[in-house]
Coordinates of C-alpha atoms in Angstrom, one line a residue:
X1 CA 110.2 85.9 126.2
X2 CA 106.7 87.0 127.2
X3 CA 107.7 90.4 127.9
X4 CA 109.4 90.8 125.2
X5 CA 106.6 89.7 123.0
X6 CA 104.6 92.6 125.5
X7 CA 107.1 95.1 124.4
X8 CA 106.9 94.5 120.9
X9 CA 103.2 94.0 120.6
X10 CA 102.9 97.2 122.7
X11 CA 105.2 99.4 120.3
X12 CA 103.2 97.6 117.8
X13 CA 99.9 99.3 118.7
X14 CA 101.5 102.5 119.6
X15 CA 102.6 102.5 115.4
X16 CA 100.5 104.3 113.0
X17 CA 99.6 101.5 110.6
X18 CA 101.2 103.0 107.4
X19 CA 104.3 102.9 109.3
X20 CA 103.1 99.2 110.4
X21 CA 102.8 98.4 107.0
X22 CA 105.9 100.0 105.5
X23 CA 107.9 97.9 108.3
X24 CA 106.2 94.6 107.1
X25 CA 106.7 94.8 103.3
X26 CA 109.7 96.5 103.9
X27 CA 110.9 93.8 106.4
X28 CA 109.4 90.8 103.7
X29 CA 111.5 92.2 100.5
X30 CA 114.8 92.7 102.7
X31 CA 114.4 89.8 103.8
X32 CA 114.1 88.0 100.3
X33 CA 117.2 90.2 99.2
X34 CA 119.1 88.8 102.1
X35 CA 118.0 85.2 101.4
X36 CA 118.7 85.6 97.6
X37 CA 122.0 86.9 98.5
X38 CA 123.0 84.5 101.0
X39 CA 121.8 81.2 98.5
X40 CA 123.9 83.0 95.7
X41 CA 127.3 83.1 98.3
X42 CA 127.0 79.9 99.0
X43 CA 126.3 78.3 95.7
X44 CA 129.2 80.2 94.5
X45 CA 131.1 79.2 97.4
X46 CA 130.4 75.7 96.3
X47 CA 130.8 76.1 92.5
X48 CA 134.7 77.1 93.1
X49 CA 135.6 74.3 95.1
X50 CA 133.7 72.0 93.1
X51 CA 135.8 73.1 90.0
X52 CA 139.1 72.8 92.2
X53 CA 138.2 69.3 93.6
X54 CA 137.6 68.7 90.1
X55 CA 141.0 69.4 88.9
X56 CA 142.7 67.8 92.2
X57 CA 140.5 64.5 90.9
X58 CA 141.8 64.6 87.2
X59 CA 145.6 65.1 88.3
X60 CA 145.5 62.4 90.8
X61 CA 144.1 60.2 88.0
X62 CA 146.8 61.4 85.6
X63 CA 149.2 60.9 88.2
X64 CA 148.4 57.6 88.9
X65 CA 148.5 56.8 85.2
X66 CA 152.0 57.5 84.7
X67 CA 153.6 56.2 88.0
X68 CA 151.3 53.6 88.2
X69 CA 153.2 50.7 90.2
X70 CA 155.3 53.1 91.9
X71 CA 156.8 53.0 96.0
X72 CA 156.6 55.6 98.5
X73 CA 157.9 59.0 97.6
X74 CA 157.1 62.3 96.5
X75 CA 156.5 62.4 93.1
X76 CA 156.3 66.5 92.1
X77 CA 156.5 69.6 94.2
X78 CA 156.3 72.8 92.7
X79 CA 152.6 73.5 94.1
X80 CA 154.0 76.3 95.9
X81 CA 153.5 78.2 92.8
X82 CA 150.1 79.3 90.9
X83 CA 151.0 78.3 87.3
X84 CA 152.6 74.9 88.9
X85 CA 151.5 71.1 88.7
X86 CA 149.8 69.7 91.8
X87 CA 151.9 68.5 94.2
X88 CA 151.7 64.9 94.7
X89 CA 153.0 62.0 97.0
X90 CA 152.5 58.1 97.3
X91 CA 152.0 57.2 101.2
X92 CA 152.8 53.5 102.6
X93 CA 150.1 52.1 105.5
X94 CA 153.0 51.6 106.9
X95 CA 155.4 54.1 108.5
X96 CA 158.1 51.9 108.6
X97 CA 157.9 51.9 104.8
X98 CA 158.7 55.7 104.4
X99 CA 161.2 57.1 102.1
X100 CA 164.4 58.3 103.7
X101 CA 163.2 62.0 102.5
X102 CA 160.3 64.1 104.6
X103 CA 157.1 64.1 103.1
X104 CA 156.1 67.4 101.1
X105 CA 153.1 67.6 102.0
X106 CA 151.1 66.4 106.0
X107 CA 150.7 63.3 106.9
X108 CA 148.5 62.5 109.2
X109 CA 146.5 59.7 110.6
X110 CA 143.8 59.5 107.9
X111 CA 145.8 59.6 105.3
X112 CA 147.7 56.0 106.7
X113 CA 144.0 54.6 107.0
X114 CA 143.3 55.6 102.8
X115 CA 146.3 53.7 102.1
X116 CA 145.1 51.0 104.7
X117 CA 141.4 50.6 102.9
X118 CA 139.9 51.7 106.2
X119 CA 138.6 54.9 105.2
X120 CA 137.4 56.1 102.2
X121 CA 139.1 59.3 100.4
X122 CA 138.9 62.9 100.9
X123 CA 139.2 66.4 100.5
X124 CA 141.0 68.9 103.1
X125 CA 142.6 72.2 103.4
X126 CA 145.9 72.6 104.6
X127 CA 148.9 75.4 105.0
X128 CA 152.1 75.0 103.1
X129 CA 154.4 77.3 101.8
X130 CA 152.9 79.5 103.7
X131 CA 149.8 79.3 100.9
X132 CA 146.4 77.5 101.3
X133 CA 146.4 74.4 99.5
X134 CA 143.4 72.3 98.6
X135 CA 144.5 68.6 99.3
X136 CA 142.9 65.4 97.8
X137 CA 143.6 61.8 99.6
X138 CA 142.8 58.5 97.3
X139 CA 144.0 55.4 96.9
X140 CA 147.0 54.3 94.8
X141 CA 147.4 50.8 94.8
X142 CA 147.7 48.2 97.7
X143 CA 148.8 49.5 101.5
X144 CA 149.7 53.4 99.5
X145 CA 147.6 56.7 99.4
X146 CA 148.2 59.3 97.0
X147 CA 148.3 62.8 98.4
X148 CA 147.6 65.3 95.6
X149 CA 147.8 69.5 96.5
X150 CA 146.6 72.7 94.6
X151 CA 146.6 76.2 95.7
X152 CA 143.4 77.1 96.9
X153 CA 144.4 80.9 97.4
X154 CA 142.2 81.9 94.4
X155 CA 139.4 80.3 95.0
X156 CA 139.3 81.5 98.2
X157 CA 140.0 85.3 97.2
X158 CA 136.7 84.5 94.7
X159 CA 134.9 83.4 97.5
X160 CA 135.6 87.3 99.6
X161 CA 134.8 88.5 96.4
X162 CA 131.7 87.2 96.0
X163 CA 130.8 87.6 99.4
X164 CA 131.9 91.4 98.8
X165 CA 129.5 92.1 96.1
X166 CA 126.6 90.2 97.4
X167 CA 126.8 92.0 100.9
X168 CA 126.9 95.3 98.1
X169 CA 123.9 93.8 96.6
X170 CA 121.9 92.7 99.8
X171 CA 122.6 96.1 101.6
X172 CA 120.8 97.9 98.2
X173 CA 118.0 95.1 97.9
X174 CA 117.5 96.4 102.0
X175 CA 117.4 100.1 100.9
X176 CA 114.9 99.8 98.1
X177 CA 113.1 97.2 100.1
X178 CA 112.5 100.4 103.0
X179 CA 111.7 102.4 100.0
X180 CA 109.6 100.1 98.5
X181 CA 107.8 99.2 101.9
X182 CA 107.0 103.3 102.0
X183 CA 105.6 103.7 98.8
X184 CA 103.3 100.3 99.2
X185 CA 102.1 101.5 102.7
X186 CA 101.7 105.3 101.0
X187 CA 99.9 103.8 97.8
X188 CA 97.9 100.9 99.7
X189 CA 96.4 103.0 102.5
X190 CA 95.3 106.1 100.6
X191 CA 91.6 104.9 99.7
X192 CA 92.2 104.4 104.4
X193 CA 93.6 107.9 104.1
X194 CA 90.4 109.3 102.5
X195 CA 87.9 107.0 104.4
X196 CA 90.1 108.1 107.7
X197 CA 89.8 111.4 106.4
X198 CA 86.0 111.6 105.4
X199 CA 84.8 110.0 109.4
X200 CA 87.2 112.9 110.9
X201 CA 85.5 115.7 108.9
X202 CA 82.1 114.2 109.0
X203 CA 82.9 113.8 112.5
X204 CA 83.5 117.3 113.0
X205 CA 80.9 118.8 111.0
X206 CA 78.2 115.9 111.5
X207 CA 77.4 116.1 107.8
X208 CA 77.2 112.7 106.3
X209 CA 76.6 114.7 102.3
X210 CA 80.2 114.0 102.5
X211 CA 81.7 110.7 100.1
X212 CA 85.4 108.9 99.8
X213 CA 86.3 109.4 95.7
X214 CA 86.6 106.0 94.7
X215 CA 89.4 105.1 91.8
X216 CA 88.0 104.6 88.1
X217 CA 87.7 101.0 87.4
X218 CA 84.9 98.4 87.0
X219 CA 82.9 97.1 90.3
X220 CA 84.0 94.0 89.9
X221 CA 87.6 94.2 89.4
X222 CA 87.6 96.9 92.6
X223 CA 90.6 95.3 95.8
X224 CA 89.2 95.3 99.2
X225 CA 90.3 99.0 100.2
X226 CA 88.0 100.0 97.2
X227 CA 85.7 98.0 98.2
X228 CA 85.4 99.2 101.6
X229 CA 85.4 102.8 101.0
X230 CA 82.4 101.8 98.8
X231 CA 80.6 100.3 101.4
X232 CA 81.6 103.4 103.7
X233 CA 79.8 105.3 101.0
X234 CA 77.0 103.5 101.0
X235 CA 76.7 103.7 104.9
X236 CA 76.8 107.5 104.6
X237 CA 73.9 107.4 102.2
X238 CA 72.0 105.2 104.4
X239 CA 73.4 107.6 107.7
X240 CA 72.2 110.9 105.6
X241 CA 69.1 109.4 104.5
X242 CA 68.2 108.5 108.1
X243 CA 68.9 112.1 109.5
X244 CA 66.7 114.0 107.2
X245 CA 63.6 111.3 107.7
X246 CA 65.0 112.3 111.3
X247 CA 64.6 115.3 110.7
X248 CA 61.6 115.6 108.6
X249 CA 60.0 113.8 111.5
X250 CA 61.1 115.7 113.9
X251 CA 59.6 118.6 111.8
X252 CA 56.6 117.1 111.0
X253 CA 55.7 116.0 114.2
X254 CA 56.6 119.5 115.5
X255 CA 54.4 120.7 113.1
X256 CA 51.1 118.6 113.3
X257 CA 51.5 119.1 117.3
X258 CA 51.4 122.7 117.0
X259 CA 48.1 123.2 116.4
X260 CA 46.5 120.9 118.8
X261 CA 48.6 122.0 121.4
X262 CA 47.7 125.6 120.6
X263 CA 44.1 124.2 121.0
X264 CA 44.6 122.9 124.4
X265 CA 46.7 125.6 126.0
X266 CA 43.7 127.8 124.6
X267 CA 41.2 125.5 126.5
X268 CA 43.1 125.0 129.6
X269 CA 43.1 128.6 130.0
X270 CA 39.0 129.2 129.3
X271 CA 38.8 126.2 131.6
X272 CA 41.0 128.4 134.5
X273 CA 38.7 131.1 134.2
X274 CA 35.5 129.0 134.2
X275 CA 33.5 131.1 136.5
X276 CA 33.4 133.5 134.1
X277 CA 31.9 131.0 131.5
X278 CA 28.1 130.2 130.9
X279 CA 27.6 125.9 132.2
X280 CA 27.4 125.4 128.4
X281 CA 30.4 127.3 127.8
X282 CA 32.5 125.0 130.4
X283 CA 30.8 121.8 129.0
X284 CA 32.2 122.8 125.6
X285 CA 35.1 123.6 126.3
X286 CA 35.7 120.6 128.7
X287 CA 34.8 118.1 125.8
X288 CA 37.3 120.3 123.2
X289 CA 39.7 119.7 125.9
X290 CA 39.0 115.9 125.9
X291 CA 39.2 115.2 122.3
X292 CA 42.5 117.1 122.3
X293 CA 43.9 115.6 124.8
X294 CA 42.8 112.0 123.1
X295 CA 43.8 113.2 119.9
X296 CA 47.6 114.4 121.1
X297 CA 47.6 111.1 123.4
X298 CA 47.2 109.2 120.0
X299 CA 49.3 110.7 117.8
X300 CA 52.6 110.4 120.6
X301 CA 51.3 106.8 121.4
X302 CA 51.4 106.6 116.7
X303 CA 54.8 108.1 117.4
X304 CA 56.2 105.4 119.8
X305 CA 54.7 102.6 117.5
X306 CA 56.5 104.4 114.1
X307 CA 60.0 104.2 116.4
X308 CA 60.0 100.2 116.7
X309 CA 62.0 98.8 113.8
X310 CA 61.0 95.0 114.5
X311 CA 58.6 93.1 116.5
X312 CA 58.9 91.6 119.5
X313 CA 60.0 88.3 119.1
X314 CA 58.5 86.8 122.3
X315 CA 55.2 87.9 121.1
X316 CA 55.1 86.0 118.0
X317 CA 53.0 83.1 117.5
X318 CA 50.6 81.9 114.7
X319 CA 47.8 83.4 113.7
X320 CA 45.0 83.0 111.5
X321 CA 44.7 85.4 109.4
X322 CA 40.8 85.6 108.2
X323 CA 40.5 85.0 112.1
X324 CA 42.2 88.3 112.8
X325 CA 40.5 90.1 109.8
X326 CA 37.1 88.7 111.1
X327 CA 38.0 89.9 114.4
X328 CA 38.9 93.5 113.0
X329 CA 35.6 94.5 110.7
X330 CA 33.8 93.5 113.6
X331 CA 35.2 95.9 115.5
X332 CA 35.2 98.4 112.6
X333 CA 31.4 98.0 112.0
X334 CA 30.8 99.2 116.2
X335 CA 33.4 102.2 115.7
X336 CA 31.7 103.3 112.0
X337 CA 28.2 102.6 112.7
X338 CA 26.9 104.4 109.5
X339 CA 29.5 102.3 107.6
X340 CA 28.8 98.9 106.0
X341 CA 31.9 96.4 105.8
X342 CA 31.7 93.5 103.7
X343 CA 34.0 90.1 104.2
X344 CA 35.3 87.5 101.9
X345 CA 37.0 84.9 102.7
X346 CA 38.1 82.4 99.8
X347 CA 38.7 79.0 99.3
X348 CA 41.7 77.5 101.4
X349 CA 42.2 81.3 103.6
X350 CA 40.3 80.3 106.1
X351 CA 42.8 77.8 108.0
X352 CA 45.7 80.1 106.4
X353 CA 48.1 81.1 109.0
X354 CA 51.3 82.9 109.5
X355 CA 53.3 83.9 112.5
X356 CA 53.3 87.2 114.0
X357 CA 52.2 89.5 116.8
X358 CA 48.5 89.6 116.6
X359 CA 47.9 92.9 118.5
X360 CA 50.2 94.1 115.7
X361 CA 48.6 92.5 112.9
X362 CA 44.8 94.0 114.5
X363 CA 46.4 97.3 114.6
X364 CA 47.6 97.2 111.0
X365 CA 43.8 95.8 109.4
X366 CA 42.3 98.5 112.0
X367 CA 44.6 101.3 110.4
X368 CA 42.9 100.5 106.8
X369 CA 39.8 99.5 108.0
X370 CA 39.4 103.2 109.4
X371 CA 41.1 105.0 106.6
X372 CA 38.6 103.1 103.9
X373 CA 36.0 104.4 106.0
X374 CA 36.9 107.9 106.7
X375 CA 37.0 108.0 102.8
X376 CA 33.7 106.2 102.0
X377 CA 30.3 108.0 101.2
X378 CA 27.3 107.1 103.0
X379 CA 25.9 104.0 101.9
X380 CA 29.0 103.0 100.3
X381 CA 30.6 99.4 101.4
X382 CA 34.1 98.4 102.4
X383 CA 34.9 95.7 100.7
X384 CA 37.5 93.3 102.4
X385 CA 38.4 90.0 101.3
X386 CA 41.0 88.0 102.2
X387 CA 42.4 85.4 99.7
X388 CA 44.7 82.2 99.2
X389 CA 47.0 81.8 95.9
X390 CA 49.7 78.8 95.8
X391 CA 51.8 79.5 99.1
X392 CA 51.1 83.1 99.4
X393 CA 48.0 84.9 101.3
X394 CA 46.5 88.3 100.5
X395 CA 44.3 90.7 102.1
X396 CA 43.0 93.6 100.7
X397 CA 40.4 96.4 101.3
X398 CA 38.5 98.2 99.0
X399 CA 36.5 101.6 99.2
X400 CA 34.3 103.1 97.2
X401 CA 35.5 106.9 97.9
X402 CA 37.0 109.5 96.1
X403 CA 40.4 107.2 95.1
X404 CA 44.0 108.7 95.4
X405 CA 44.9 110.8 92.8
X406 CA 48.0 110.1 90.6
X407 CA 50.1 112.6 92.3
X408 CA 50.0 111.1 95.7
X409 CA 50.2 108.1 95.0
X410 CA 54.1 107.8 96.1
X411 CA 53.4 109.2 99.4
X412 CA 50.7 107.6 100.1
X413 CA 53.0 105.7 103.3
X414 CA 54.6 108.7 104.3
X415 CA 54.9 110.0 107.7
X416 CA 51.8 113.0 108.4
X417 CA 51.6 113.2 104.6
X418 CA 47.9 114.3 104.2
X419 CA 46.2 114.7 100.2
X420 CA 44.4 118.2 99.7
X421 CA 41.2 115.4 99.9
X422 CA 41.9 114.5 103.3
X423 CA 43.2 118.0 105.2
X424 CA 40.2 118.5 106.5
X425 CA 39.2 115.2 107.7
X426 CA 40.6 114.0 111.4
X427 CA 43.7 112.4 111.8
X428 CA 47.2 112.5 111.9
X429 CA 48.7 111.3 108.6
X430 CA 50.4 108.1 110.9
X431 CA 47.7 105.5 110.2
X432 CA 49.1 104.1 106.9
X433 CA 53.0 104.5 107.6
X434 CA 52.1 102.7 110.6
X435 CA 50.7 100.0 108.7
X436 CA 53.1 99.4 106.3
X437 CA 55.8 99.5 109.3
X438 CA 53.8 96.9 110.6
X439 CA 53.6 94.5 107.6
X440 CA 57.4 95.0 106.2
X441 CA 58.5 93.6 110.3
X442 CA 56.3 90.6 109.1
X443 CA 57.5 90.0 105.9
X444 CA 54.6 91.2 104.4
X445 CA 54.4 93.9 101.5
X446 CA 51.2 96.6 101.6
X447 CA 50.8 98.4 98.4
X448 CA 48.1 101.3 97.3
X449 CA 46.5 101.5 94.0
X450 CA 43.7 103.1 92.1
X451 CA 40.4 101.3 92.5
X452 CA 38.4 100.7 89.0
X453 CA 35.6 102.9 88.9
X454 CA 36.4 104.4 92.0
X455 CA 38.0 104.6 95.1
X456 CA 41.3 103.1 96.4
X457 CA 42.1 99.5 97.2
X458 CA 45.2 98.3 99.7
X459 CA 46.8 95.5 99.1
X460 CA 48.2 93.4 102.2
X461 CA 50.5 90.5 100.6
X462 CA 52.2 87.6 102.4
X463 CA 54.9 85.6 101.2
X464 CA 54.8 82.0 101.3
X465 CA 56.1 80.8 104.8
X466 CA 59.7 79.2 104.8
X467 CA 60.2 75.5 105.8
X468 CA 60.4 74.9 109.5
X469 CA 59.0 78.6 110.3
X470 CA 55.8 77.8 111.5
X471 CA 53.9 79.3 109.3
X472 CA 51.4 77.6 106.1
X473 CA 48.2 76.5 106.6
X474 CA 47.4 74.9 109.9
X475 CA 45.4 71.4 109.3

């Protein structure tokens, strides 16, 4: 048996699934038609010799009306013919009691027992005649049986022709059951035929602009093919909105590269020819040749940070978050020495905490730290404050710059996006995407928005921490 279930479970996967499919329905509506037809034969079946044991009962009752009282003998005979009474004869316990005449119709052992009282009466089918009869056995009286006979050659010709146009009927129900199966597995698995369809070509062409049409209907009364080749859909929007930030990346990258790489091939080669150059000539050029190098190391090492999707979770653990901001305007003030930061801390941040990667979380305040001051005029402050409400926390920094106008707003976060304002200061464009990379893998939202009066403030906001995560304020 388990090889045969290995055969069929291996011609099973070696089936396309429409045809997997056709089998099955077609295999579950034959088999209903075959049931149907079946239950119908043999209710029929039992319908006819219901109605003939029914007329064997009322002639044995009518019989025994009008001889009631009567001895062993055989009281009519022309069964043998359609049209004819039942054949009927009375049947002593007792063989010695028999009539001088033979019996019309079998005798047997049973039927000495009915007239005994020792077994109760019945129904059987005997030969006479050369025709089928239908024979009842009863009681008649004390120590007698009463034999009563009908042809049963009708019913039983019934009975073929039921069983004729049943098998007619079942044969058709398996036909359009195959048919049906086809047209279910042809109609059910075209939204697979397009999804199957859509993968090959995008497959082929690595385009994923390409979408399954879906049938008209409303959302929610859509079956689970629809369903899926919506979702399939909406993975292809995600997959093509991934390759072209790929490839915008890819391109931007290639782009902001350029130039410093020009710079330093440019260098490197002044540097190879250095006995040619004046000391302050080298010295120059060495220190280009540095900051180049530093600048290119940072914006690949910005590049490696932008490619993590989550943090670490080994790494988390919880930290204060005025701590942290404390930690990083301190460190701020050394690396913009002409630059005055201001703190705030309000009522309840203090002890606030939330879990996270704190090297993470420094890089992040560090990011905006440096942009407000890159933007700030001398003398200027960056403001920071950080700020308790209900369960949240919020930290935001302030500038007092030139603000961001309307129009770049939006793309603020980007990836190297760089305001006509900014072109010609130094950086990469990486800082902010990389700090809103950071917050979103903490659960944190960082917004931008026009400063009043002036300048631009960024908004750090943390969501209340869940039960049982750790976070909240630490007491």
């Amino acid at each position: 048996m388990s090889g045969v279930r290995r055969l069929g479970a291996r011609w099973r996967r070696r089936r396309p699934l429409r045809t997997r499919l056709a089998l099955a329905a077609s295999a579950a509506v034959a088999l209903v038609a075959v049931g149907v037809c079946a239950a119908a034969f043999f209710v029929i079946r039992y319908e006819l010799l219901h109605q003939l044991d029914l007329s064997l009962t009322q002639s044995a009752t009518r019989v025994v009306q009008e001889h009631r009282g009567g001895g062993p003998q055989v009281l009519a005979g022309e069964c043998r013919y359609l049209s004819a009474p039942a054949c009927a004869q009375v049947v002593p316990a007792d063989p010695g009691a028999d009539p001088d005449g033979p019996y019309l119709l079998p005798v047997a052992g049973p039927v000495r027992e009915v007239a005994a009282g020792t077994r109760a009466p019945y129904f059987s089918n005997v030969t006479r005649f050369g025709q089928p009869l239908r024979m009842l056995t009863t009681r008649f009286g004390d120590g007698r049986a009463l034999q009563v006979a009908l042809r049963a050659d009708p019913v039983e010709r019934g009975v073929r022709q039921a069983a004729v146009l049943l098998a007619a009927v079942g044969g058709a129900g398996v036909l359009l059951a195959g048919v049906l199966g086809y047209a279910v597995s042809r109609t059910g698995l075209a939204p697979v035929a397009r999804l199957t369809s859509t993968a090959e070509r995008i497959a082929a062409t690595r385009d994923p602009r390409h979408r399954i049409e879906l049938p008209p209907g409303r959302p929610g009364r859509q079956d689970e093919v629809t369903r899926l080749a919506a979702s399939f859909n909406t993975m292809l929007g995600e997959l093509e909105q991934s390759v072209s930030a790929q490839r915008r990346l890819v391109a931007d990258a290639s782009h902001e590269l350029r130039t410093p790489l020009t710079a330093l091939r440019t260098n490197a080669e002044l540097l190879a020819r250095a006995d040619r150059l004046t000391p302050a000539q080298r010295e120059r050029a060495s220190g280009a040749l540095g900051r180049q190098i530093r600048e290119v190391t940072g914006m690949v090492n910005d590049l490696i940070e932008l490619a993590r999707d989550e943090e670490p979770l080994p790494l988390l653990e919880e930290v204060r978050i005025a701590e942290l901001a404390e930690h990083a305007v301190g460190t701020a003030r050394g690396h913009w020495p002409g630059t005055r930061f201001v703190l705030e801390t309000g009522p309840g941040a203090a002890d606030a905490s939330r879990p996270g990667v704190p090297a993470r979380l420094a890089r992040l305040l560090t990011n905006l730290l440096d942009n407000a001051a890159k933007f700030s005029p001398p003398g200027a402050p960056v403001e920071v404050s950080v700020t308790a409400y209900g369960e949240g926390l919020e930290v935001s920094v302030r500038d007092h710059g030139p603000g961001i106008a309307a129009q770049d707003l939006p793309y603020v976060f980007d990836r190297f996006y760089r305001a006509e304002a900014a072109r010609a200061l130094p950086g990469s464009g990486l800082g902010l995407a990389m700090a809103r990379q950071i917050a979103r893998a903490h659960g944190a939202e960082l917004t931008a928005r026009a400063a009043p009066g002036g300048g631009a403030v960024f908004t750090l906001a943390f969501a209340a921490s869940g039960p049982g995560g750790g976070g909240g304020a630490a007491r």
